[in-house]
Amino acid sequence: MKSIYIETYGCQMNVADSELMLGVLARDGYVRAATPDDADVMLVNTCAVRENAEQRVIGRMGELQRHKRAGSILGVVGCMAQRLGPILLERVPAVDLVVGPDGYRNLPELLAHARAGERRAEVEYRSWEHYEDIPQLREPGPTAFVTVQRGCDYRCTFCIVPTTRGPERSRQLHDVVGEIAALVHTGISEVTLLGQTVNSYHDGSHGFGDLLRAVGAVDGVRRIRFTSPYPTDFTPEVIEAMATTPAVCEHVHLPVQSGSNSVLKRMLRRYTRERYLEVLEQLRTAMPSITVSTDIIAGFPGETEAEFAETVSLVTDAAFDDAYTFKYSVREGTPAERLKGHVADDVASERLARLIAVVRAQTRRHNMRRVGEVHEALIERPAKRGDLMLARTRQNYLVLVDVPASAVGEYRMVRFTGTTGSTFTGSIEHPALAVL
Ligand code: 5AD
């Protein structure tokens, strides 16, 4: 029997794609290896969104090649594979195979070629590819990532994804619903719908609102999340579907990227600061307990101190509950590469540090106020340290609770007893006590 070891970097779609590759290879008789040591095939599923993501992978490949032995294969897959293609084969002699996100169906043949000593880069776009017939081999657990849309047709000037993942395409609604109905039978009660601009989902006859309603109607689906939406694709229809579908969780991750209108324009984001705030207002009116997280880039080309100050003030004005912050990283071939006024690295780093401080302080303040509240939490998995279990609330708060490992997949009412500033500790609220 052949064995496959896979390591995943980057976004949730990469996690889902790795499960897909395991599915493709399971069909071909492979079993999963937990470590690279004895694996016949090692795959590294990569991210290309920022330079440091790629550096990490290069470093890791240096380590993985030491696990290679006669006949074993090291492959690079994912967005960095698509971006660099044959260049990766030239630069890293230990790499036997390079496959982009539309080529996973052909992994068995590609591996056979690699085994015969032919080093290949498979980076063709296949804009029809949904892997509809391939059953993913998912991590066991109560939650599942379900890709509903691949690729991206937006042209944000900083972003490499349109190049690495090709044109936007949506799966048919009935295929998504069918998949999720089957997942429920395996013990899954929470799904996260994935797409680059997931709320622009359209299958020709159904939009994202229809999809939310249809998934919400699947017996056994208790929670729906989705990532990442695009601000202006939150049409009134989509917001209405969110508010009236009980399974849709009260949390949205809505990347804003900048709080400055001139920067947003250079980024080719299709909204202003005011329009973004209006969308948040509509979401909060429809779902009053919704929490909001975001992505922000500091040091985009041409960003002045005054423009950066507008981003800092947006953190407060938008009352974000959390934010992922990034220093702009120039990506070869993107339109922003050619913009004037690239920000010096030390300036960008200093801005990023200031932004992180503001975000952390605000998250801590928001979370401190929540101590004492009771929330429904889904027990997900053992926490990394100690014997506590990690659970997640509908508003996407993580809380550590003292329940047996056998409670994975169960929903409990949990009282927040404390916070580190980002995550919570909690105690199980017994139903009888909750009434008192
Ligand atoms: N530099 C820095 N951050 C980036 N992101 C995407 N492209 C870049 C880049 N070139 C960030 C955005 C996006 C998140 C996934 O990564 O904030 O929302």
mmCIF file with all atom_site columns, C-alpha atoms in Angstrom, residues 5 20 22 27 49 59 67 71 94 112 119 127 130 146 156 174 204 233 243 247 285 294 317 352-353 374 393 396:
data_model
loop_
_atom_site.group_PDB
_atom_site.id
_atom_site.type_symbol
_atom_site.label_atom_id
_atom_site.label_alt_id
_atom_site.label_comp_id
_atom_site.label_asym_id
_atom_site.label_entity_id
_atom_site.label_seq_id
_atom_site.pdbx_PDB_ins_code
_atom_site.Cartn_x
_atom_site.Cartn_y
_atom_site.Cartn_z
_atom_site.occupancy
_atom_site.B_iso_or_equiv
_atom_site.pdbx_formal_charge
_atom_site.auth_seq_id
_atom_site.auth_comp_id
_atom_site.auth_asym_id
_atom_site.auth_atom_id
_atom_site.pdbx_PDB_model_num
ATOM 1  C CA . TYR A 1 5   ? 1.735   12.689 3.930   1.00 0.00 ? 5   TYR A CA 1
ATOM 2  C CA . LEU A 1 20  ? -9.875  16.671 -1.531  1.00 0.00 ? 20  LEU A CA 1
ATOM 3  C CA . LEU A 1 22  ? -6.538  12.824 0.205   1.00 0.00 ? 22  LEU A CA 1
ATOM 4  C CA . ARG A 1 27  ? -9.507  6.300  -4.517  1.00 0.00 ? 27  ARG A CA 1
ATOM 5  C CA . VAL A 1 49  ? -0.763  35.526 -0.627  1.00 0.00 ? 49  VAL A CA 1
ATOM 6  C CA . GLY A 1 59  ? 12.231  26.561 4.556   1.00 0.00 ? 59  GLY A CA 1
ATOM 7  C CA . HIS A 1 67  ? 12.899  12.604 4.726   1.00 0.00 ? 67  HIS A CA 1
ATOM 8  C CA . GLY A 1 71  ? 11.460  6.194  -4.772  1.00 0.00 ? 71  GLY A CA 1
ATOM 9  C CA . ALA A 1 94  ? 14.358  17.995 -4.442  1.00 0.00 ? 94  ALA A CA 1
ATOM 10 C CA . ALA A 1 112 ? 3.150   7.940  -11.751 1.00 0.00 ? 112 ALA A CA 1
ATOM 11 C CA . ARG A 1 119 ? 9.487   16.159 -13.244 1.00 0.00 ? 119 ARG A CA 1
ATOM 12 C CA . SER A 1 127 ? -12.518 26.911 -15.108 1.00 0.00 ? 127 SER A CA 1
ATOM 13 C CA . HIS A 1 130 ? -15.426 21.614 -9.118  1.00 0.00 ? 130 HIS A CA 1
ATOM 14 C CA . VAL A 1 146 ? -17.515 23.007 2.136   1.00 0.00 ? 146 VAL A CA 1
ATOM 15 C CA . CYS A 1 156 ? -7.943  43.816 -5.950  1.00 0.00 ? 156 CYS A CA 1
ATOM 16 C CA . HIS A 1 174 ? -28.326 21.079 -5.320  1.00 0.00 ? 174 HIS A CA 1
ATOM 17 C CA . GLY A 1 204 ? -26.936 30.516 -12.794 1.00 0.00 ? 204 GLY A CA 1
ATOM 18 C CA . ASP A 1 233 ? -22.141 41.502 -2.215  1.00 0.00 ? 233 ASP A CA 1
ATOM 19 C CA . ALA A 1 243 ? -31.374 36.994 9.504   1.00 0.00 ? 243 ALA A CA 1
ATOM 20 C CA . ALA A 1 247 ? -28.655 28.136 11.549  1.00 0.00 ? 247 ALA A CA 1
ATOM 21 C CA . THR A 1 285 ? -29.742 45.932 12.288  1.00 0.00 ? 285 THR A CA 1
ATOM 22 C CA . THR A 1 294 ? -11.908 41.791 9.434   1.00 0.00 ? 294 THR A CA 1
ATOM 23 C CA . ASP A 1 317 ? -15.672 53.414 14.137  1.00 0.00 ? 317 ASP A CA 1
ATOM 24 C CA . LEU A 1 352 ? 1.499   47.436 11.532  1.00 0.00 ? 352 LEU A CA 1
ATOM 25 C CA . ALA A 1 353 ? 2.703   47.383 15.152  1.00 0.00 ? 353 ALA A CA 1
ATOM 26 C CA . VAL A 1 374 ? -23.736 32.457 28.819  1.00 0.00 ? 374 VAL A CA 1
ATOM 27 C CA . THR A 1 393 ? -19.804 29.921 20.297  1.00 0.00 ? 393 THR A CA 1
ATOM 28 C CA . ASN A 1 396 ? -17.088 32.720 16.996  1.00 0.00 ? 396 ASN A CA 1
#
